[in-house]
PDB file of N, CA and C in Angstrom:
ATOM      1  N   UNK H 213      60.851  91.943  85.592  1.00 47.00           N
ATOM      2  CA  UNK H 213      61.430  92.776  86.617  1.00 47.00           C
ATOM      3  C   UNK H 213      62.802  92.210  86.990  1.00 47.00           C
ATOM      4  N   UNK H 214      63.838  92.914  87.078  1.00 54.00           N
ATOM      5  CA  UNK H 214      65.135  92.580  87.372  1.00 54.00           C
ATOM      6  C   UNK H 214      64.979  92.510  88.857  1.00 54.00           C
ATOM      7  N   UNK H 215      66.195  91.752  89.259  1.00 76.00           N
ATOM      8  CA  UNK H 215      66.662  91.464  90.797  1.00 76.00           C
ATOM      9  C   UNK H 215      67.783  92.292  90.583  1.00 76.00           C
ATOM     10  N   UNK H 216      68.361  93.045  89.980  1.00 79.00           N
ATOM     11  CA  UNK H 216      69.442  93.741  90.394  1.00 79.00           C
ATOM     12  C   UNK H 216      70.932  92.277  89.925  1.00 79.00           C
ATOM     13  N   UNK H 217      72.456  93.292  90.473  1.00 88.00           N
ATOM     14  CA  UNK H 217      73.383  92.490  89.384  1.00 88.00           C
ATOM     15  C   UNK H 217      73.863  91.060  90.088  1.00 88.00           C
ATOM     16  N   UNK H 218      74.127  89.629  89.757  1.00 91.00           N
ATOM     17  CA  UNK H 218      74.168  89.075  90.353  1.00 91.00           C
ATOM     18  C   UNK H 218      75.962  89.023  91.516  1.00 91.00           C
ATOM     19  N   UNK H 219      76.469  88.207  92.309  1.00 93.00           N
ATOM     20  CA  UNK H 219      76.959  87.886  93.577  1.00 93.00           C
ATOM     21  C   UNK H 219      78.525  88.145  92.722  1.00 93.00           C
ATOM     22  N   UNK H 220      78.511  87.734  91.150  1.00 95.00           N
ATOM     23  CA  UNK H 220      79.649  87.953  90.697  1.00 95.00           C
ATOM     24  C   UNK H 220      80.000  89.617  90.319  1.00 95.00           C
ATOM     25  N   UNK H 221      79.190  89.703  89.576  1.00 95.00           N
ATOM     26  CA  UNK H 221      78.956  91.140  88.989  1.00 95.00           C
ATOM     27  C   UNK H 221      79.212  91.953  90.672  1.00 95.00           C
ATOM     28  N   UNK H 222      78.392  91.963  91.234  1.00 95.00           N
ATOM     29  CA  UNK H 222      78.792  92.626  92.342  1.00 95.00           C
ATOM     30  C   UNK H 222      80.674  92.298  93.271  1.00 95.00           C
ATOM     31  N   UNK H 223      80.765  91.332  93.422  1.00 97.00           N
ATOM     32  CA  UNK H 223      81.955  91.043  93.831  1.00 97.00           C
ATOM     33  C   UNK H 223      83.196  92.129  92.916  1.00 97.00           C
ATOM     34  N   UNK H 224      83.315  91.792  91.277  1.00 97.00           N
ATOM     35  CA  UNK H 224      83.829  92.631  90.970  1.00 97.00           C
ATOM     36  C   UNK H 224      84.107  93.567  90.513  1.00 97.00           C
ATOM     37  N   UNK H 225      82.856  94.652  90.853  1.00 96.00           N
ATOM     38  CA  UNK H 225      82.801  95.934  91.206  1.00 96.00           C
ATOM     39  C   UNK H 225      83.166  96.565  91.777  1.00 96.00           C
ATOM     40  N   UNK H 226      83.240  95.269  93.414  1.00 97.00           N
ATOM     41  CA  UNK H 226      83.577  96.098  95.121  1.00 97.00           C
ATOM     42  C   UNK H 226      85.184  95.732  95.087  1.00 97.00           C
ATOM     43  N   UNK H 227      85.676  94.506  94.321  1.00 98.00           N
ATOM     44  CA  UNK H 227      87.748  94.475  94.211  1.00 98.00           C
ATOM     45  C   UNK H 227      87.430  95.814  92.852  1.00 98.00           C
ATOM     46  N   UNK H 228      87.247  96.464  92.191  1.00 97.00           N
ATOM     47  CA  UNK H 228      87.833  97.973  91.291  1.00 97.00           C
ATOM     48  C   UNK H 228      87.598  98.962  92.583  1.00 97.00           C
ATOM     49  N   UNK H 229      86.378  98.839  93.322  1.00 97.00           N
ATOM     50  CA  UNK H 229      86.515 100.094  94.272  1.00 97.00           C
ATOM     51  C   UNK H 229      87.409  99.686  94.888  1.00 97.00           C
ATOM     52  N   UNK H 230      87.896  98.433  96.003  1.00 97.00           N
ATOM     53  CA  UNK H 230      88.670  98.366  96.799  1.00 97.00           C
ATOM     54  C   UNK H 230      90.307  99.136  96.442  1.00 97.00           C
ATOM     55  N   UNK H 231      90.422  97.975  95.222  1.00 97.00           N
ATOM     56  CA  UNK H 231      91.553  98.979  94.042  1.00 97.00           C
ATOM     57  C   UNK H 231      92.286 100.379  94.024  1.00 97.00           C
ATOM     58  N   UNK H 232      91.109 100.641  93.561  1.00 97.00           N
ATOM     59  CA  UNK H 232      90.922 102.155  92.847  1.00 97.00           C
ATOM     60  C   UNK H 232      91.167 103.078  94.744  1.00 97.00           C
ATOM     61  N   UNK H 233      90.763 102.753  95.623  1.00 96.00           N
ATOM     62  CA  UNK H 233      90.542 103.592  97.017  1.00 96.00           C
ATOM     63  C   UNK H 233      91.816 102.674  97.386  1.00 96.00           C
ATOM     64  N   UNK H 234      93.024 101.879  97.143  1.00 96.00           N
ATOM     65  CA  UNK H 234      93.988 101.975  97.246  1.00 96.00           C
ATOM     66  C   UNK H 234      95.204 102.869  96.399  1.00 96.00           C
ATOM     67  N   UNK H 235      94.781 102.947  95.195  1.00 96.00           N
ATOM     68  CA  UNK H 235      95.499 103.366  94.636  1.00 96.00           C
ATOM     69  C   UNK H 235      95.692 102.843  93.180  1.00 96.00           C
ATOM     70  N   UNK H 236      95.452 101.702  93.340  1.00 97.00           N
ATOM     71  CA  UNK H 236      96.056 100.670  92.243  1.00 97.00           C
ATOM     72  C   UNK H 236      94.289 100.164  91.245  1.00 97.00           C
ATOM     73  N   UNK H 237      94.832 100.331  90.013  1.00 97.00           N
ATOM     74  CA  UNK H 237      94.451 100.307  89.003  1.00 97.00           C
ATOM     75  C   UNK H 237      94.206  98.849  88.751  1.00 97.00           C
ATOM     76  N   UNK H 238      93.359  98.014  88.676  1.00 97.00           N
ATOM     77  CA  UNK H 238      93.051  96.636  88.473  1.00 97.00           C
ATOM     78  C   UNK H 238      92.309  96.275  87.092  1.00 97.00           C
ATOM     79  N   UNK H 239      92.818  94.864  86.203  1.00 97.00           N
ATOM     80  CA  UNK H 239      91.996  94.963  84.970  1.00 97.00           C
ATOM     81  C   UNK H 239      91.325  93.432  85.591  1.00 97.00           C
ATOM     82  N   UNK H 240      90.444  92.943  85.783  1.00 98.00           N
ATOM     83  CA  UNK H 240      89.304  91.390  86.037  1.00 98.00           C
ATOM     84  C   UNK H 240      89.412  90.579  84.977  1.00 98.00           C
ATOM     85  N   UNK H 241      90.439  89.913  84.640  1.00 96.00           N
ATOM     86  CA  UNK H 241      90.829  89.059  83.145  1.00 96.00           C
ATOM     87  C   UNK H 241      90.013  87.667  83.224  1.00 96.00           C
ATOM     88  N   UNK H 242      89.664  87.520  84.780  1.00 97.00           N
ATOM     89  CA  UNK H 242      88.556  86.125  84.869  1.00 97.00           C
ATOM     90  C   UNK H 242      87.391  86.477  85.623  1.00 97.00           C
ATOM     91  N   UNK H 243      86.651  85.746  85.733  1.00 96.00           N
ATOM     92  CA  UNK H 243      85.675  85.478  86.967  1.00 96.00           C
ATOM     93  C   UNK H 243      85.202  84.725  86.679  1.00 96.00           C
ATOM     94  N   UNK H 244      84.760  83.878  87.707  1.00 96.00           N
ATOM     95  CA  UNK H 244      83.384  82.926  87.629  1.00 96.00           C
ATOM     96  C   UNK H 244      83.087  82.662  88.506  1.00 96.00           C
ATOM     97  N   UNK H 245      81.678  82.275  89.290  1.00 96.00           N
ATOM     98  CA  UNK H 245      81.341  81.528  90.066  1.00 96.00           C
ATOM     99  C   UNK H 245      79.957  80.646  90.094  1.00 96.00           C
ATOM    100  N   UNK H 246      80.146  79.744  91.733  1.00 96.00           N
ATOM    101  CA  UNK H 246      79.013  79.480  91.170  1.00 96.00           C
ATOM    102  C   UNK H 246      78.325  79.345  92.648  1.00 96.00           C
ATOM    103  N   UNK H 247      77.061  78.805  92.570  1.00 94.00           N
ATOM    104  CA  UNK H 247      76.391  78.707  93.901  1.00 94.00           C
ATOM    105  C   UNK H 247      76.728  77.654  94.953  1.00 94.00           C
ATOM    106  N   UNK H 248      76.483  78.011  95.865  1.00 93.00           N
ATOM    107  CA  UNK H 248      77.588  77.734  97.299  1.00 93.00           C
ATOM    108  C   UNK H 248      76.581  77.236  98.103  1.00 93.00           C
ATOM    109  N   UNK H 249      76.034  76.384  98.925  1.00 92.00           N
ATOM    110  CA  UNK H 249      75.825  76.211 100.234  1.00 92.00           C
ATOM    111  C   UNK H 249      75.352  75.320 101.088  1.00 92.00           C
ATOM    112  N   UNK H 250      75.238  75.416 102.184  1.00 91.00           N
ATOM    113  CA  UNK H 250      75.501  74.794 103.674  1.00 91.00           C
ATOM    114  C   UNK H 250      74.080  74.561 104.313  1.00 91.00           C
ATOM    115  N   UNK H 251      74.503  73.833 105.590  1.00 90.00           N
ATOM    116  CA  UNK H 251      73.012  73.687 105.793  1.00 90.00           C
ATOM    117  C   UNK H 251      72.550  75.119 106.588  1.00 90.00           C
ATOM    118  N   UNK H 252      73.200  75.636 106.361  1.00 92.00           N
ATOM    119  CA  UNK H 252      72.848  77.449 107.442  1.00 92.00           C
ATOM    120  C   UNK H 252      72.450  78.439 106.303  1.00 92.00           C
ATOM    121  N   UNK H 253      73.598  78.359 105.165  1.00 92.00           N
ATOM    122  CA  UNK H 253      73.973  79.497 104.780  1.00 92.00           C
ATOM    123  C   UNK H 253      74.125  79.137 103.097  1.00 92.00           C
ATOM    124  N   UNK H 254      73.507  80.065 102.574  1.00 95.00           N
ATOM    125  CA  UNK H 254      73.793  79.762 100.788  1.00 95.00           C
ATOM    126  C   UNK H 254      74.484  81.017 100.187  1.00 95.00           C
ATOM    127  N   UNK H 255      75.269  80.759  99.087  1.00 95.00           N
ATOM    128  CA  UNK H 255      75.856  81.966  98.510  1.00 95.00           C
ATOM    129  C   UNK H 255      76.893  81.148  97.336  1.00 95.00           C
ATOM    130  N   UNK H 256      77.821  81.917  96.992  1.00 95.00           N
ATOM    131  CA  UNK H 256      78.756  81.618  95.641  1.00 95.00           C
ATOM    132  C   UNK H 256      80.304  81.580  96.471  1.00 95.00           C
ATOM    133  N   UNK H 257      80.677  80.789  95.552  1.00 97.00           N
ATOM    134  CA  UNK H 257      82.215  80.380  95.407  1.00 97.00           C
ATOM    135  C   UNK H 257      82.375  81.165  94.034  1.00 97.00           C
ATOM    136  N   UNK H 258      83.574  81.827  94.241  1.00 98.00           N
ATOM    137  CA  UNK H 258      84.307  82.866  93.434  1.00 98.00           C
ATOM    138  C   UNK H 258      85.888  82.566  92.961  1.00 98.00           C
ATOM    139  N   UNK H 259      86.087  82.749  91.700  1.00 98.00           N
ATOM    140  CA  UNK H 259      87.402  82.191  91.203  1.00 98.00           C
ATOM    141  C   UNK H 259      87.737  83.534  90.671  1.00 98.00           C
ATOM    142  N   UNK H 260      88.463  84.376  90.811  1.00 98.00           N
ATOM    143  CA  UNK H 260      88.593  85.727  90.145  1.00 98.00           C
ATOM    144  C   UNK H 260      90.094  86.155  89.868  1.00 98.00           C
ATOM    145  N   UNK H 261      90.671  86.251  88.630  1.00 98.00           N
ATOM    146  CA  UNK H 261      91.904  86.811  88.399  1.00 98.00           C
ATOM    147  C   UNK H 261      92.358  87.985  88.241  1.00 98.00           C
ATOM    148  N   UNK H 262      93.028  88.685  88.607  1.00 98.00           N
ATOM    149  CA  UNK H 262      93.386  90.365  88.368  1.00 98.00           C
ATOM    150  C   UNK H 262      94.691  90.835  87.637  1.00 98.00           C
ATOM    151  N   UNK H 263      94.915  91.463  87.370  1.00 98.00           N
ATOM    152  CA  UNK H 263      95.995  91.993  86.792  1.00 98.00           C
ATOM    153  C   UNK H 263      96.152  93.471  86.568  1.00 98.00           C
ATOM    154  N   UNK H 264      97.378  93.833  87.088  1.00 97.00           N
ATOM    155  CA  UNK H 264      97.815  95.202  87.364  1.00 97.00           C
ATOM    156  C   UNK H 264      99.284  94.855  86.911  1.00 97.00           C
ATOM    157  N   UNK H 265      99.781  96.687  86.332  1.00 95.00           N
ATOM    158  CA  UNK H 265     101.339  96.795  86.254  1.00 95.00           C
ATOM    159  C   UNK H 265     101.794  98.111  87.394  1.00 95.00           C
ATOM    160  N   UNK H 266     100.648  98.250  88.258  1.00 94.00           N
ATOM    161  CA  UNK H 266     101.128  98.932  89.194  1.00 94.00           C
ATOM    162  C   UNK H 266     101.567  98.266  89.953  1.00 94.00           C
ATOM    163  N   UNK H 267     102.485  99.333  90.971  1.00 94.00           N
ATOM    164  CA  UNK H 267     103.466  98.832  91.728  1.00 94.00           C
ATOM    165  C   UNK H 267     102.867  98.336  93.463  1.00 94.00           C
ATOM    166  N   UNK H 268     101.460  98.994  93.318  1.00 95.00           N
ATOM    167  CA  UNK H 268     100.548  99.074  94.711  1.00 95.00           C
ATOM    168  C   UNK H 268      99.821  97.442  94.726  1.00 95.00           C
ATOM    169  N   UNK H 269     100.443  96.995  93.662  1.00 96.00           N
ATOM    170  CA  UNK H 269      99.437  95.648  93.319  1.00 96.00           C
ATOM    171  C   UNK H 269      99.812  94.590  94.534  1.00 96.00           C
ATOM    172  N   UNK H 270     100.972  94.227  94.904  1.00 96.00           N
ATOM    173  CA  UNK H 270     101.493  93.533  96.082  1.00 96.00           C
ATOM    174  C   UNK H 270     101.046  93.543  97.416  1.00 96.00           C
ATOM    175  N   UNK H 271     101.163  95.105  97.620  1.00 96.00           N
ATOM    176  CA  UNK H 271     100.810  95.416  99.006  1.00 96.00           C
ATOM    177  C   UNK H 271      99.327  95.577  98.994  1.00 96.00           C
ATOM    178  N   UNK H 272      98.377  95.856  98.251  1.00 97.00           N
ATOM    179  CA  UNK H 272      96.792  95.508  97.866  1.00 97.00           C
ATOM    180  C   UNK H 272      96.595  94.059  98.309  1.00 97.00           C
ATOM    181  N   UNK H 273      97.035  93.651  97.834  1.00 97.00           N
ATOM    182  CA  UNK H 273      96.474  92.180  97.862  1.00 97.00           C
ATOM    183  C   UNK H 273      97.327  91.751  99.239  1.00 97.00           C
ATOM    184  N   UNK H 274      98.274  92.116  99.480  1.00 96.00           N
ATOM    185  CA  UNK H 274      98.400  91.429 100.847  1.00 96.00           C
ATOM    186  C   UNK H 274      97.803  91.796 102.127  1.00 96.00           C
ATOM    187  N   UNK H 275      97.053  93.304 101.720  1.00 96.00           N
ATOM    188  CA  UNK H 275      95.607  93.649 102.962  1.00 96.00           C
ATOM    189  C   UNK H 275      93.772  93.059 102.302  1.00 96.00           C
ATOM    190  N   UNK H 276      93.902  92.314 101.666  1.00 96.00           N
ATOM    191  CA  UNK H 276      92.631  92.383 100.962  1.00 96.00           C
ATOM    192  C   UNK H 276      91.651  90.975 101.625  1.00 96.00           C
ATOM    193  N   UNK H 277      92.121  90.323 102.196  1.00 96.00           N
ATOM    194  CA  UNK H 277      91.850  89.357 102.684  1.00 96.00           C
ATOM    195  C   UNK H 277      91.470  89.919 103.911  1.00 96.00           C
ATOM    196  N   UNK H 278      91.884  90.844 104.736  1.00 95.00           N
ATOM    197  CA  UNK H 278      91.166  91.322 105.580  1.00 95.00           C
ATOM    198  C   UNK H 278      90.411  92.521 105.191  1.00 95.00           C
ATOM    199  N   UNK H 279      90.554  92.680 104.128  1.00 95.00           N
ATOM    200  CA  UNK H 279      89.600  94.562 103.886  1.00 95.00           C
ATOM    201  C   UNK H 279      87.918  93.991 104.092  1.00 95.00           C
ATOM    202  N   UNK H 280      87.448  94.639 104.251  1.00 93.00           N
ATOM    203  CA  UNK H 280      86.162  95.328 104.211  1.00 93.00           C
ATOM    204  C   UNK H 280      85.349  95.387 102.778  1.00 93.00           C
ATOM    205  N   UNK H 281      84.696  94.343 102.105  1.00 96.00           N
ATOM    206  CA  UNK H 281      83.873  94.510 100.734  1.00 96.00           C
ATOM    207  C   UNK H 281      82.702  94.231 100.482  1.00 96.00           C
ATOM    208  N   UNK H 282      82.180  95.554 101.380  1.00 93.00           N
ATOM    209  CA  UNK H 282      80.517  95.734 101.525  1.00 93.00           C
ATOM    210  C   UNK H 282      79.800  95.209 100.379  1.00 93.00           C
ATOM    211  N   UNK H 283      78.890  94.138 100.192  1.00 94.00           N
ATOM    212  CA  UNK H 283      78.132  94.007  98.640  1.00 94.00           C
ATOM    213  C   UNK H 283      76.818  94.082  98.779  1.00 94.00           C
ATOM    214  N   UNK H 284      75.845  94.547  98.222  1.00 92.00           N
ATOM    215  CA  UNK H 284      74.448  94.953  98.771  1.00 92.00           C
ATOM    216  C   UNK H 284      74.291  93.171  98.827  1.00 92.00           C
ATOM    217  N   UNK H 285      73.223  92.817 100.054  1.00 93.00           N
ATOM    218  CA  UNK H 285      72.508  91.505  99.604  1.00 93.00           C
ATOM    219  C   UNK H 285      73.369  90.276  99.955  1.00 93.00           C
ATOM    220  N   UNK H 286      75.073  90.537 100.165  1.00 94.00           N
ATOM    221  CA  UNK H 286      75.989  89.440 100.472  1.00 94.00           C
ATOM    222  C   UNK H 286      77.096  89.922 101.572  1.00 94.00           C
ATOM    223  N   UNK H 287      77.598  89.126 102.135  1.00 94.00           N
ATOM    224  CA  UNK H 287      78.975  89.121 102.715  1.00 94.00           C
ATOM    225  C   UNK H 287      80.119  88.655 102.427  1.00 94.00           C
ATOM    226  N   UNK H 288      81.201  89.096 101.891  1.00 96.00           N
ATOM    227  CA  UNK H 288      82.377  88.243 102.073  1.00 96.00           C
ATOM    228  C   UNK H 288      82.797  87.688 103.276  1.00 96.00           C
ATOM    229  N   UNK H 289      82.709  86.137 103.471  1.00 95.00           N
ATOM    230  CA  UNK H 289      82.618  85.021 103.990  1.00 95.00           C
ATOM    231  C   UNK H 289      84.137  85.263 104.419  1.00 95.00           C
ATOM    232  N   UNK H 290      84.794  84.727 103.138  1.00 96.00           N
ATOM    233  CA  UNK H 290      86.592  84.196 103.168  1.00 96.00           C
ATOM    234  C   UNK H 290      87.001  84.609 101.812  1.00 96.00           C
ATOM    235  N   UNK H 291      88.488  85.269 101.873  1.00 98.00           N
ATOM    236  CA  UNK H 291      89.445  85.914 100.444  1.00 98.00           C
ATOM    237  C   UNK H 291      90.147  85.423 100.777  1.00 98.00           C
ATOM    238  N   UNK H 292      91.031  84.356  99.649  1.00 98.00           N
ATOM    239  CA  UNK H 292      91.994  84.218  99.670  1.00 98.00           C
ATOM    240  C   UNK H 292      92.717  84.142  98.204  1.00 98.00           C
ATOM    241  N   UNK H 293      94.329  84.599  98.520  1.00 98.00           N
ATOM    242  CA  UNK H 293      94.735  84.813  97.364  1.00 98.00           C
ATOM    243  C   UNK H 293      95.740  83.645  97.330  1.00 98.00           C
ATOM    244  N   UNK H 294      95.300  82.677  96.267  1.00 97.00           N
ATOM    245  CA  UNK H 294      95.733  81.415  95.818  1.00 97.00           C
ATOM    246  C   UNK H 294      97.077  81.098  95.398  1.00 97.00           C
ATOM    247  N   UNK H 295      97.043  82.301  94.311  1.00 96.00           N
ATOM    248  CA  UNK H 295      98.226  82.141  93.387  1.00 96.00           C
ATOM    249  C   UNK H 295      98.559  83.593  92.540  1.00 96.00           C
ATOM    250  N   UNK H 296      99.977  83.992  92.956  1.00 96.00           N
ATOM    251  CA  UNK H 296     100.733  85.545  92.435  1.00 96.00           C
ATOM    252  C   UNK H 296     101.751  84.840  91.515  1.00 96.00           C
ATOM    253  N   UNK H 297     101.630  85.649  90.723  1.00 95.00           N
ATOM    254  CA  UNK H 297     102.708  85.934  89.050  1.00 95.00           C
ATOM    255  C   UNK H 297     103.019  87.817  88.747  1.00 95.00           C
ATOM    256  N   UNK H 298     103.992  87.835  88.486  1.00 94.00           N
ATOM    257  CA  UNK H 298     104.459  89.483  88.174  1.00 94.00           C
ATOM    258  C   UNK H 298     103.104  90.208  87.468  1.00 94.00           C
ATOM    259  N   UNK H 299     102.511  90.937  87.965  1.00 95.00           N
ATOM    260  CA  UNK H 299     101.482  91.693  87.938  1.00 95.00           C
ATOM    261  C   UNK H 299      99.830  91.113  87.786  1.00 95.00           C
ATOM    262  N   UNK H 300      99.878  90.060  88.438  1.00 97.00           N
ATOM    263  CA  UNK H 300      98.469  89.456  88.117  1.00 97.00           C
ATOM    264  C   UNK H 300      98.493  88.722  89.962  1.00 97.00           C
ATOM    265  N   UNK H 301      97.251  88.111  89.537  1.00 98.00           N
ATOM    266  CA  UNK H 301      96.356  86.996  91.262  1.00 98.00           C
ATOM    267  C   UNK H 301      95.405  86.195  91.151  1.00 98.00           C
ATOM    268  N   UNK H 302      95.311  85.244  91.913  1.00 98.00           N
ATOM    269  CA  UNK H 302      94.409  84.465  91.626  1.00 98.00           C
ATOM    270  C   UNK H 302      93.979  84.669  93.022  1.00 98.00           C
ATOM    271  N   UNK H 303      92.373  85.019  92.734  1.00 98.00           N
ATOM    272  CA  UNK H 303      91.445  84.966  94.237  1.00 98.00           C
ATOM    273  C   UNK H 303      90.471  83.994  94.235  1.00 98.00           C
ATOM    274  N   UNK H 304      90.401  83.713  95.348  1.00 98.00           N
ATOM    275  CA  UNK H 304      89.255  82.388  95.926  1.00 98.00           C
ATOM    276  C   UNK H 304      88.178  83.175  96.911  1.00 98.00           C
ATOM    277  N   UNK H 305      87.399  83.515  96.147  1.00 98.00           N
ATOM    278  CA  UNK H 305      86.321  84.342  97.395  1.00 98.00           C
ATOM    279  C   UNK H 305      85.101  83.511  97.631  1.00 98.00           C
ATOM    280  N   UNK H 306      84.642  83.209  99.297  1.00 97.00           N
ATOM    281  CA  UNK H 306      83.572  82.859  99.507  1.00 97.00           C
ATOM    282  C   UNK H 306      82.450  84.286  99.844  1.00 97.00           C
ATOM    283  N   UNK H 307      80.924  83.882  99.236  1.00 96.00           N
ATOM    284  CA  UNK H 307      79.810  85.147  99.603  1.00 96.00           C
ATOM    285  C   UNK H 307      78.802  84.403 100.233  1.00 96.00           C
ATOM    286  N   UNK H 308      78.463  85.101 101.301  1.00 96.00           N
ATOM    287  CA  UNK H 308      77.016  84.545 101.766  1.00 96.00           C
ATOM    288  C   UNK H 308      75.964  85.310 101.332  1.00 96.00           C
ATOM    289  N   UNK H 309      75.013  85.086 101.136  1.00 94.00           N
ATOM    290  CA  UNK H 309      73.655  85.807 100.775  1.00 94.00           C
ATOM    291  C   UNK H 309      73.348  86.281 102.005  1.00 94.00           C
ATOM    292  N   UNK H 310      73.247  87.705 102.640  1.00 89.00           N
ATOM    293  CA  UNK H 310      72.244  88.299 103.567  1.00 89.00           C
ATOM    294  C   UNK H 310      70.935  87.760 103.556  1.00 89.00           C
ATOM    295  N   UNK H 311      70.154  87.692 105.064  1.00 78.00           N
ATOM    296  CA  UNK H 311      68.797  87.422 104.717  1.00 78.00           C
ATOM    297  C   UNK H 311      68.249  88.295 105.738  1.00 78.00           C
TER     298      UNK H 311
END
C-alpha cells in the first residue's frame, strides 16, 4: 500500500503550481532532500534549483518566500532563495510534517 508522494515530490509540484498561477513557466533541474528534525517537529530540508527564460522569473521569486504552498501532510516552515544567476535559483526550503 502506498503512502502517497513523498515531502520532495510534493514540494515540487506546489513551486510549478505556484509558477504556472504566476505566470512563469519553471523547469526543477535539481532537488533533493532530506529528513529534518527537532525536538517538537520533524520534516525535510530542501535544496531545489529552477530555471526559467521568462521574464516573470525575478519578480516570482522575490514574492515566494512569502507565498502560500499548501502541501497535503506538510507546511512550509522557511523559503529561502540562496543564490540567482540569469534565468535560474537556488532554494533552501524547510517542511514540517502536519500531525
Amino acid at each position: 500500500m502506498s503512502r502517497g508522494p513523498d515531502a520532495g515530490t510534493l514540494l515540487d509540484r506546489r513551486l510549478r503550481i505556484a509558477a504556472e498561477a504566476a505566470g512563469v513557466t519553471i523547469a526543477i533541474t535539481d532537488s533533493d532532500w532530506v529528513r529534518w528534525s527537532s525536538a517538537t517537529f520533524s520534516g525535510a530540508r530542501h535544496r531545489v534549483t529552477v530555471m526559467s527564460d521568462d521574464a516573470g522569473l525575478a519578480p516570482w521569486l522575490a514574492t515566494l518566500p512569502d507565498a502560500d504552498l499548501p502541501m497535503r501532510g506538510h507546511l512550509v516552515a522557511e523559503l529561502v532563495v540562496t543564490g540567482r544567476r540569469p534565468g535560474a535559483a537556488d532554494l533552501d526550503v524547510l517542511t514540517v510534517e502536519e500531525r
